[in-house]
Coordinates of C-alpha atoms and ligand atoms in Angstrom, one line a residue:
M1 CA 16.1 -28.0 11.8
Q2 CA 16.4 -31.7 11.2
L3 CA 13.5 -31.8 8.8
G4 CA 13.2 -35.2 7.1
A5 CA 16.1 -36.6 9.0
S6 CA 14.2 -39.6 10.1
K7 CA 10.9 -41.2 8.9
S8 CA 7.8 -39.7 10.4
L9 CA 5.9 -41.9 12.9
V10 CA 2.3 -42.4 12.0
L11 CA -0.3 -44.1 14.2
A12 CA -3.3 -45.6 12.3
V13 CA -6.4 -46.4 14.4
D14 CA -9.2 -48.6 12.9
D15 CA -11.1 -51.6 14.1
E16 CA -10.7 -53.4 10.8
P17 CA -7.4 -55.3 10.6
G18 CA -7.6 -55.3 6.8
V19 CA -7.8 -51.5 6.7
L20 CA -4.8 -51.2 9.0
E21 CA -2.8 -53.6 6.8
S22 CA -3.5 -51.4 3.8
Y23 CA -2.5 -48.2 5.6
K24 CA 0.8 -50.0 6.3
A25 CA 1.3 -51.0 2.7
I26 CA 0.5 -47.6 1.4
L27 CA 2.6 -45.6 3.8
E28 CA 5.5 -47.9 4.5
D29 CA 7.8 -46.2 2.0
T30 CA 7.5 -42.8 3.5
C31 CA 6.6 -43.3 7.1
E32 CA 6.9 -45.7 10.0
V33 CA 3.5 -47.0 10.9
R34 CA 2.1 -48.1 14.2
T35 CA -1.4 -49.6 14.4
A36 CA -4.2 -49.8 17.0
G37 CA -7.5 -51.6 16.7
N38 CA -9.3 -49.5 19.3
G39 CA -9.2 -46.2 21.2
A40 CA -7.6 -47.6 24.4
E41 CA -4.8 -49.2 22.5
A42 CA -4.2 -46.0 20.5
L43 CA -4.0 -43.8 23.6
D44 CA -1.6 -46.3 25.1
I45 CA 0.8 -46.1 22.1
L46 CA 0.5 -42.3 22.1
A47 CA 1.6 -42.2 25.7
R48 CA 4.7 -44.2 24.9
E49 CA 5.8 -43.0 21.5
D50 CA 6.5 -39.7 19.9
I51 CA 3.8 -40.0 17.2
H52 CA 3.7 -37.2 14.6
L53 CA 0.4 -38.0 13.0
V54 CA -2.7 -40.0 13.9
I55 CA -5.1 -41.4 11.3
L56 CA -8.2 -41.9 13.4
D57 CA -11.3 -43.7 12.3
L58 CA -14.1 -42.1 14.3
R59 CA -16.1 -45.3 14.6
L60 CA -14.3 -47.4 17.2
P61 CA -15.6 -50.3 19.2
D62 CA -14.6 -49.1 22.7
I63 CA -14.4 -45.3 23.1
E64 CA -16.2 -42.8 21.0
G65 CA -14.0 -41.4 18.3
L66 CA -14.4 -37.7 19.2
E67 CA -13.6 -38.6 22.8
V68 CA -10.4 -40.3 21.6
L69 CA -9.6 -37.2 19.6
L70 CA -10.0 -34.9 22.6
R71 CA -7.9 -37.1 24.7
I72 CA -5.1 -37.2 22.1
K73 CA -5.2 -33.4 21.9
G74 CA -5.1 -33.3 25.7
M75 CA -1.9 -35.4 25.7
D76 CA -0.1 -33.5 22.9
E77 CA -1.6 -30.3 21.6
Y78 CA 0.7 -30.4 18.5
V79 CA 0.2 -33.9 17.2
G80 CA -1.7 -33.9 13.9
V81 CA -4.9 -35.9 13.7
L82 CA -6.4 -36.9 10.4
V83 CA -9.9 -38.2 11.1
V84 CA -11.7 -40.6 8.9
T85 CA -15.5 -40.6 8.7
A86 CA -18.1 -42.5 6.8
V87 CA -19.9 -41.0 3.8
G88 CA -22.7 -38.7 4.8
D89 CA -21.4 -38.0 8.3
V90 CA -20.5 -34.4 7.7
K91 CA -21.7 -33.3 11.1
T92 CA -19.1 -35.5 12.9
A93 CA -16.4 -34.3 10.6
V94 CA -17.2 -30.7 11.4
R95 CA -17.2 -31.5 15.1
A96 CA -13.9 -33.3 14.8
M97 CA -12.4 -30.2 13.1
Q98 CA -13.6 -28.0 15.9
A99 CA -12.1 -30.4 18.4
G100 CA -8.7 -29.9 16.8
A101 CA -8.4 -32.4 14.0
S102 CA -6.1 -31.1 11.3
E103 CA -7.7 -32.9 8.3
Y104 CA -10.6 -35.2 7.6
M105 CA -11.2 -37.8 4.9
V106 CA -14.3 -39.6 3.9
K107 CA -14.3 -43.4 3.5
P108 CA -13.7 -44.9 1.0
F109 CA -10.7 -43.0 -0.4
D110 CA -8.1 -43.8 -3.0
V111 CA -4.4 -44.3 -2.4
E112 CA -3.3 -41.0 -4.0
T113 CA -5.7 -39.0 -1.9
L114 CA -4.5 -40.6 1.3
Q115 CA -0.8 -40.1 0.3
A116 CA -1.4 -36.5 -0.5
V117 CA -3.3 -35.7 2.7
I118 CA -0.7 -37.5 4.8
S119 CA 2.2 -35.7 3.3
R120 CA 0.5 -32.4 3.6
S121 CA -0.3 -33.0 7.3
L122 CA 3.2 -34.2 8.0
E123 CA 4.7 -31.1 6.4
R124 CA 2.6 -28.8 8.4
Q125 CA 3.4 -30.8 11.5
A126 CA 7.1 -30.5 10.8
L127 CA 6.7 -26.7 10.4
M128 CA 4.8 -26.4 13.6
K129 CA 7.4 -28.3 15.5
E130 CA 10.1 -26.2 14.0
V131 CA 8.5 -23.0 14.9
L132 CA 8.1 -24.3 18.5
Y133 CA 11.6 -25.5 18.6
L134 CA 13.0 -22.3 17.3
R135 CA 10.8 -20.3 19.7
S136 CA 12.0 -22.3 22.7
E137 CA 15.6 -22.0 21.5
V138 CA 15.2 -18.3 21.1
E139 CA 13.4 -17.9 24.4
G140 CA 16.2 -19.7 26.2
Y141 CA 18.5 -16.9 25.3
H142 CA 16.4 -13.8 25.1
P143 CA 13.0 -14.1 26.4
F144 CA 11.4 -11.2 24.7
V145 CA 12.3 -11.4 21.0
D146 CA 11.2 -14.1 18.5
I147 CA 13.3 -14.4 15.5
V148 CA 12.5 -17.3 13.2
G149 CA 14.5 -18.5 10.4
R150 CA 15.9 -21.8 9.2
D151 CA 17.8 -20.6 6.1
E152 CA 21.4 -21.3 6.5
K153 CA 22.3 -17.6 6.3
M154 CA 19.9 -16.9 9.2
V155 CA 21.1 -19.7 11.3
E156 CA 24.6 -18.3 10.8
I157 CA 23.4 -15.0 12.0
F158 CA 21.8 -16.5 15.1
E159 CA 25.1 -18.2 15.9
L160 CA 27.0 -15.0 15.4
I161 CA 24.6 -13.2 17.7
K162 CA 25.2 -15.8 20.4
R163 CA 28.9 -15.5 20.0
V164 CA 29.2 -11.7 20.1
A165 CA 26.3 -10.6 22.2
D166 CA 28.2 -10.7 25.5
S167 CA 31.2 -8.7 24.4
D168 CA 30.8 -5.0 24.2
A169 CA 32.0 -4.9 20.6
T170 CA 30.2 -2.5 18.3
V171 CA 27.9 -4.2 15.7
L172 CA 26.9 -2.8 12.4
I173 CA 23.7 -4.4 11.0
T174 CA 23.0 -3.8 7.3
G175 CA 20.2 -5.1 5.0
E176 CA 17.2 -3.9 3.1
S177 CA 14.2 -2.4 4.8
G178 CA 12.0 -4.8 6.7
T179 CA 14.6 -7.6 6.9
G180 CA 14.6 -7.7 10.7
K181 CA 17.6 -5.4 11.6
E182 CA 16.0 -3.9 14.7
L183 CA 14.9 -7.4 15.8
I184 CA 18.5 -8.5 15.6
A185 CA 19.7 -5.5 17.5
R186 CA 17.2 -6.3 20.3
A187 CA 18.3 -9.9 20.3
I188 CA 21.9 -8.9 20.8
H189 CA 21.0 -6.8 23.7
Q190 CA 18.9 -9.5 25.3
Q191 CA 21.6 -12.1 25.0
S192 CA 24.1 -9.8 26.6
H193 CA 24.9 -9.2 30.2
R194 CA 23.2 -5.8 29.7
L195 CA 19.8 -7.4 29.3
Q196 CA 18.4 -6.0 32.5
R197 CA 19.6 -2.6 31.5
P198 CA 17.9 -0.2 29.0
F199 CA 17.7 -0.8 25.3
I200 CA 17.4 2.6 23.6
A201 CA 16.8 3.0 19.9
V202 CA 17.3 6.3 18.1
N203 CA 16.1 6.6 14.5
C204 CA 18.4 9.1 12.9
T205 CA 16.0 9.9 10.0
A206 CA 13.0 10.5 12.2
I207 CA 14.6 13.4 14.1
P208 CA 14.8 16.9 12.6
E209 CA 18.4 17.6 11.9
H210 CA 18.7 20.6 14.2
L211 CA 17.5 18.5 17.1
I212 CA 19.6 15.4 16.7
E213 CA 22.5 16.5 18.8
S214 CA 20.2 17.3 21.7
E215 CA 18.3 14.0 21.1
L216 CA 21.5 12.0 21.4
F217 CA 23.4 14.0 24.0
G218 CA 20.7 16.0 25.8
H219 CA 20.8 19.7 26.6
E220 CA 20.9 22.1 29.5
R221 CA 18.2 24.5 30.3
G222 CA 18.5 27.6 28.0
A223 CA 20.9 25.9 25.7
F224 CA 18.9 27.2 22.7
T225 CA 15.6 28.9 22.1
G226 CA 12.9 26.5 23.3
A227 CA 15.2 24.6 25.7
V228 CA 13.1 25.5 28.7
Q229 CA 14.2 22.4 30.7
R230 CA 17.2 20.2 31.0
R231 CA 16.9 17.2 28.9
I232 CA 18.7 13.9 29.1
G233 CA 19.8 12.5 25.8
K234 CA 19.7 8.9 24.5
F235 CA 23.3 8.2 25.3
E236 CA 22.7 8.9 28.9
L237 CA 19.4 7.0 29.0
A238 CA 21.2 4.0 27.5
H239 CA 24.0 4.2 30.1
T240 CA 25.0 0.6 31.1
G241 CA 22.7 -0.7 28.4
T242 CA 22.6 -0.8 24.6
L243 CA 22.0 2.1 22.1
L244 CA 20.7 1.3 18.7
L245 CA 21.6 4.0 16.2
D246 CA 19.1 3.2 13.5
E247 CA 19.4 4.5 9.9
I248 CA 22.9 5.7 10.7
G249 CA 23.5 6.3 7.0
S250 CA 21.4 9.4 7.0
M251 CA 23.3 11.2 9.8
R252 CA 24.7 14.6 8.8
L253 CA 28.5 14.9 8.5
D254 CA 28.9 17.3 11.4
M255 CA 27.0 15.0 13.6
Q256 CA 29.1 12.1 12.5
T257 CA 32.1 14.0 13.7
K258 CA 30.6 14.5 17.1
L259 CA 29.5 10.9 17.3
L260 CA 32.9 9.7 16.4
R261 CA 34.4 11.7 19.2
V262 CA 31.9 10.2 21.7
L263 CA 32.6 6.7 20.6
Q264 CA 36.3 7.3 21.1
E265 CA 36.1 9.1 24.4
R266 CA 33.1 7.3 25.7
E267 CA 31.9 10.5 27.2
I268 CA 29.3 13.1 26.2
E269 CA 28.6 16.7 26.8
R270 CA 25.0 18.0 26.9
V271 CA 24.3 20.8 24.5
G272 CA 24.9 24.0 26.3
G273 CA 26.6 22.1 29.2
E274 CA 30.0 22.5 30.6
R275 CA 30.8 19.1 32.1
T276 CA 31.6 15.9 30.4
I277 CA 29.6 12.8 31.4
K278 CA 31.0 9.3 31.2
V279 CA 28.8 6.8 29.5
D280 CA 29.1 3.1 29.3
V281 CA 27.0 2.1 26.3
R282 CA 27.1 -0.8 23.9
I283 CA 26.6 0.6 20.4
V284 CA 24.7 -1.2 17.7
A285 CA 24.2 0.7 14.4
A286 CA 21.8 -0.3 11.6
T287 CA 21.2 1.0 8.1
N288 CA 19.7 0.0 4.8
A289 CA 22.1 2.2 3.0
D290 CA 25.4 1.0 1.5
L291 CA 27.8 2.7 3.9
R292 CA 30.8 1.8 1.8
E293 CA 29.3 3.6 -1.1
L294 CA 28.6 6.6 1.1
V295 CA 32.2 6.5 2.3
K296 CA 33.3 6.6 -1.4
T297 CA 31.1 9.6 -2.1
R298 CA 32.3 11.3 1.1
D299 CA 28.8 11.3 2.6
F300 CA 30.0 9.1 5.4
R301 CA 33.2 9.5 7.4
D302 CA 35.5 6.5 6.8
D303 CA 36.9 6.6 10.3
L304 CA 33.4 6.4 11.8
Y305 CA 32.6 3.6 9.4
Y306 CA 35.5 1.6 10.6
R307 CA 34.7 2.3 14.2
L308 CA 31.1 1.0 13.7
N309 CA 31.9 -1.9 11.5
V310 CA 33.7 -4.0 14.1
I311 CA 31.2 -6.8 13.8
P312 CA 29.3 -6.6 10.6
I313 CA 26.0 -8.5 10.3
Y314 CA 24.4 -8.5 6.8
V315 CA 20.7 -9.6 6.9
P316 CA 19.8 -11.0 3.5
P317 CA 16.5 -10.0 1.8
L318 CA 13.7 -12.4 2.1
R319 CA 13.8 -13.3 -1.6
A320 CA 17.3 -14.7 -1.0
R321 CA 16.1 -17.0 1.7
K322 CA 13.0 -18.6 0.3
A323 CA 13.2 -21.4 2.8
D324 CA 12.1 -19.0 5.5
I325 CA 8.9 -17.9 3.7
A326 CA 6.8 -20.9 4.7
L327 CA 8.2 -20.8 8.2
L328 CA 7.5 -17.1 8.7
V329 CA 4.0 -17.5 7.2
H330 CA 3.1 -20.2 9.7
Y331 CA 4.7 -18.2 12.5
F332 CA 2.7 -15.1 11.7
L333 CA -0.5 -17.2 11.2
D334 CA -0.1 -18.6 14.6
K335 CA 0.6 -15.2 16.1
F336 CA -2.3 -13.4 14.5
N337 CA -4.8 -16.3 15.0
R338 CA -4.0 -15.9 18.6
Q339 CA -4.1 -12.1 18.6
F340 CA -7.4 -11.9 16.8
S341 CA -8.9 -15.2 18.1
R342 CA -9.2 -16.5 14.5
G343 CA -8.9 -20.0 13.2
V344 CA -7.2 -19.7 9.9
R345 CA -5.4 -23.0 9.3
G346 CA -3.2 -22.2 6.4
F347 CA -2.9 -21.3 2.7
S348 CA -4.1 -23.4 -0.2
P349 CA -1.2 -25.0 -2.1
A350 CA -1.6 -22.4 -4.9
A351 CA -1.6 -19.5 -2.5
M352 CA 1.5 -20.9 -0.8
E353 CA 3.2 -21.2 -4.1
A354 CA 2.4 -17.6 -4.9
L355 CA 3.9 -16.5 -1.5
E356 CA 7.0 -18.4 -2.2
A357 CA 7.4 -17.1 -5.8
Y358 CA 6.9 -13.4 -4.9
D359 CA 10.0 -11.4 -4.4
W360 CA 9.0 -9.4 -1.3
P361 CA 10.4 -6.0 -1.8
G362 CA 9.2 -5.0 1.7
N363 CA 10.8 -8.2 3.1
V364 CA 9.5 -9.7 6.4
R365 CA 7.6 -6.6 7.3
E366 CA 5.6 -6.9 4.1
L367 CA 4.9 -10.6 4.7
E368 CA 3.9 -9.9 8.3
N369 CA 1.4 -7.3 7.2
I370 CA -0.1 -9.4 4.5
V371 CA -0.6 -12.4 6.8
E372 CA -2.1 -10.1 9.4
R373 CA -4.6 -8.6 7.0
L374 CA -5.5 -12.0 5.6
V375 CA -6.1 -13.5 9.0
V376 CA -8.4 -10.6 9.8
I377 CA -10.4 -10.6 6.6
S378 CA -10.4 -14.1 5.2
K379 CA -13.6 -16.0 5.3
H380 CA -12.0 -19.3 4.7
E381 CA -10.1 -21.8 6.8
M382 CA -7.6 -22.1 4.1
I383 CA -6.6 -18.8 2.5
Q384 CA -7.1 -19.0 -1.3
L385 CA -4.9 -17.6 -4.1
R386 CA -7.6 -15.1 -5.1
E387 CA -7.6 -13.6 -1.6
L388 CA -4.0 -12.5 -1.9
P389 CA -3.1 -9.0 -3.0
L390 CA -3.1 -8.6 -6.8
D391 CA 0.6 -8.1 -7.3
L392 CA 1.2 -11.4 -5.5
Q393 CA -1.4 -13.2 -7.6
S394 CA -0.1 -11.9 -10.9
S395 CA 3.5 -12.7 -10.1
H396 CA 2.4 -16.2 -9.9
T397 CA -0.2 -17.9 -12.1
P398 CA -0.5 -21.5 -11.1
L399 CA 1.0 -24.0 -13.4
V400 CA -2.3 -25.5 -14.5
E401 CA -3.6 -22.1 -15.6
Q402 CA -0.4 -21.4 -17.4
L403 CA -0.7 -24.7 -19.2
D404 CA -4.4 -24.0 -19.9
A405 CA -3.4 -20.9 -21.8
E406 CA -0.9 -22.8 -23.9
G407 CA -3.2 -25.5 -25.3
Y408 CA -3.7 -29.0 -24.3
D409 CA -0.8 -31.0 -25.6
L410 CA -0.2 -33.6 -22.9
R411 CA 3.4 -34.2 -23.6
K412 CA 4.2 -30.5 -23.5
A413 CA 2.2 -30.2 -20.2
V414 CA 4.1 -33.1 -18.6
Q415 CA 7.4 -31.6 -19.8
Q416 CA 6.5 -28.2 -18.4
F417 CA 5.5 -29.8 -15.1
E418 CA 8.7 -31.8 -15.0
R419 CA 10.8 -28.7 -15.7
E420 CA 9.1 -26.6 -13.1
Y421 CA 9.3 -29.4 -10.5
I422 CA 13.0 -30.1 -11.1
R423 CA 13.7 -26.4 -11.0
R424 CA 12.1 -26.2 -7.7
V425 CA 14.0 -29.1 -6.2
L426 CA 17.2 -27.6 -7.6
E427 CA 16.4 -24.3 -5.9
K428 CA 15.7 -26.1 -2.7
T429 CA 19.2 -27.7 -2.8
R430 CA 20.8 -24.4 -4.1
W431 CA 21.6 -26.2 -7.3
N432 CA 23.5 -29.0 -5.6
Q433 CA 22.9 -31.6 -8.3
T434 CA 23.9 -34.6 -6.3
A435 CA 21.5 -33.6 -3.5
A436 CA 18.7 -32.8 -6.0
A437 CA 19.1 -36.1 -7.8
R438 CA 18.9 -37.9 -4.4
M439 CA 15.7 -36.0 -3.5
L440 CA 14.2 -36.7 -6.9
G441 CA 15.1 -40.4 -6.7
I442 CA 17.0 -40.4 -10.0
H443 CA 20.6 -40.9 -11.0
R444 CA 22.7 -37.7 -11.1
N445 CA 23.5 -38.4 -14.8
T446 CA 19.7 -38.6 -15.5
L447 CA 19.3 -35.2 -13.8
L448 CA 22.2 -33.7 -15.8
G449 CA 20.5 -34.9 -19.0
K450 CA 17.2 -33.4 -17.9
I451 CA 18.8 -30.1 -17.1
E452 CA 20.2 -30.0 -20.6
Q453 CA 17.1 -31.2 -22.3
L454 CA 14.7 -29.0 -20.4
D455 CA 17.0 -26.0 -20.7
L456 CA 17.1 -25.4 -17.0
R457 CA 19.3 -22.7 -15.7
Ligands
ATP1 N1 13.2 -13.4 11.3 C1 12.1 -12.8 11.8 N2 11.2 -13.5 12.6 C2 10.1 -12.9 13.0 N3 9.7 -11.7 12.8 C3 10.5 -10.9 12.0 C4 11.8 -11.5 11.5 N4 12.4 -10.5 10.7 C5 11.6 -9.4 10.8 N5 10.5 -9.7 11.6 C6 9.4 -8.7 11.8 O1 9.3 -7.9 10.7 C7 9.1 -6.5 11.0 C8 10.2 -5.7 10.5 O2 11.4 -6.0 11.2 P1 12.5 -4.8 11.7 O3 11.7 -3.6 12.1 O4 13.4 -5.4 12.6 O5 13.1 -4.6 10.2 P2 14.3 -3.5 9.9 O6 15.3 -4.3 9.1 O7 14.7 -2.8 11.1 O8 13.5 -2.6 8.8 P3 13.8 -1.0 8.5 O9 15.1 -0.9 7.7 O10 12.6 -0.6 7.6 O11 13.8 -0.3 9.8 C9 9.0 -6.5 12.5 O12 7.6 -6.5 12.9 C10 9.7 -7.7 12.9 O13 9.2 -8.2 14.2
MG2 MG1 14.5 -0.7 11.5

């Protein structure tokens, strides 16, 4: 989560001292650069330092370049390697990519290309690291559930989960469909002392109304027509564990009354039964409805609402936490590449922009489904804008195409680019102008002037 906190460490490997000097000169401002004149030296440095990215010329005096690449990958699977090949040596480049190189460049190249490739590689590296870090963090606490997120609001939720999981306090999770409510409920269970005990989920909308009571509390044989056998309900099944009452907003009022009583007494009666059965259950409820609104319209009991709303967790929609989009995309890419043995490496910059600009009405579930489908059907290593579903493409026409449509006035184009770029940095910093000015490398007053002049906001 400390993205960009310190300069990235880059190792440049080339047998020409002059080339190494120019790497240093070009990258010095943005990275810390180490250099090695041959393969052995490079491996030596890698063993000692936490290198983020290696620029590797494949023609080395001592060890064969591909061999060096393989050894690097053997030492650290996640280090990025940018291989450099001579003109015309496409075969070696392809082999290097198969061996795990993340990018390749053909000599000679210009400064801008190098800088662009490096910053792209480093960004991906940082995301990978972050996914790994978060995964290990998450695994430490609950080994079965992966929740990723770096947006401040999600980090707050993770911390809240940690704090409340181990109490038996009732949690009410609200948020739009597909935001991860069930995942959070599971995380709470898995971080609690009940983790070895059952986690039972009941979806209140999926059960026919006349069966919900029996579903929750069970029934005795002969309790109603069709009750040919005794049945244990979800409350009893969840005994000593956690019960997720999903879509609680759609529960009928008479059931709400019964549920409230159970929550107060902590005991149930099976339908058609005589005895009361004590249950020890941690309750987590979830809904995408606005329960307060339902309370106002008397469709939800206020006393039940207060009993459930002991610890409220609101999961924001994905469009309100744009910082999570890239992280989730890479997380799901990784997951589905593995699941389907595919080698999709990422999204083209235009495709990624479209993903970030889209407003995701189906939230994380929609994003997950789209990435899954693309990993399965894409024919490219880098998924292209045109491969995305149409509504994603149309919500986002790349800037250059927008400009194309508006004529070719250079000043206007530059201004539009500037506007778009500043807007994006401002969004990244949540309109914190001081932070944005710092990121842009301009004075805050200059930024204020631009905001005015470019009619931002
Ligand atoms: N932060 C996240 N990290 C990883 N995967 C996530 C995250 N949030 C959601 N998902 C995935 O998205 C899908 C939808 O999540 P989930 O079922 O928890 O949503 P929900 O809020 O319960 O939706 P609904 O209201 O429709 O029931 C699941 O496959 C889940 O694993
Ligand atoms: Mg759900």
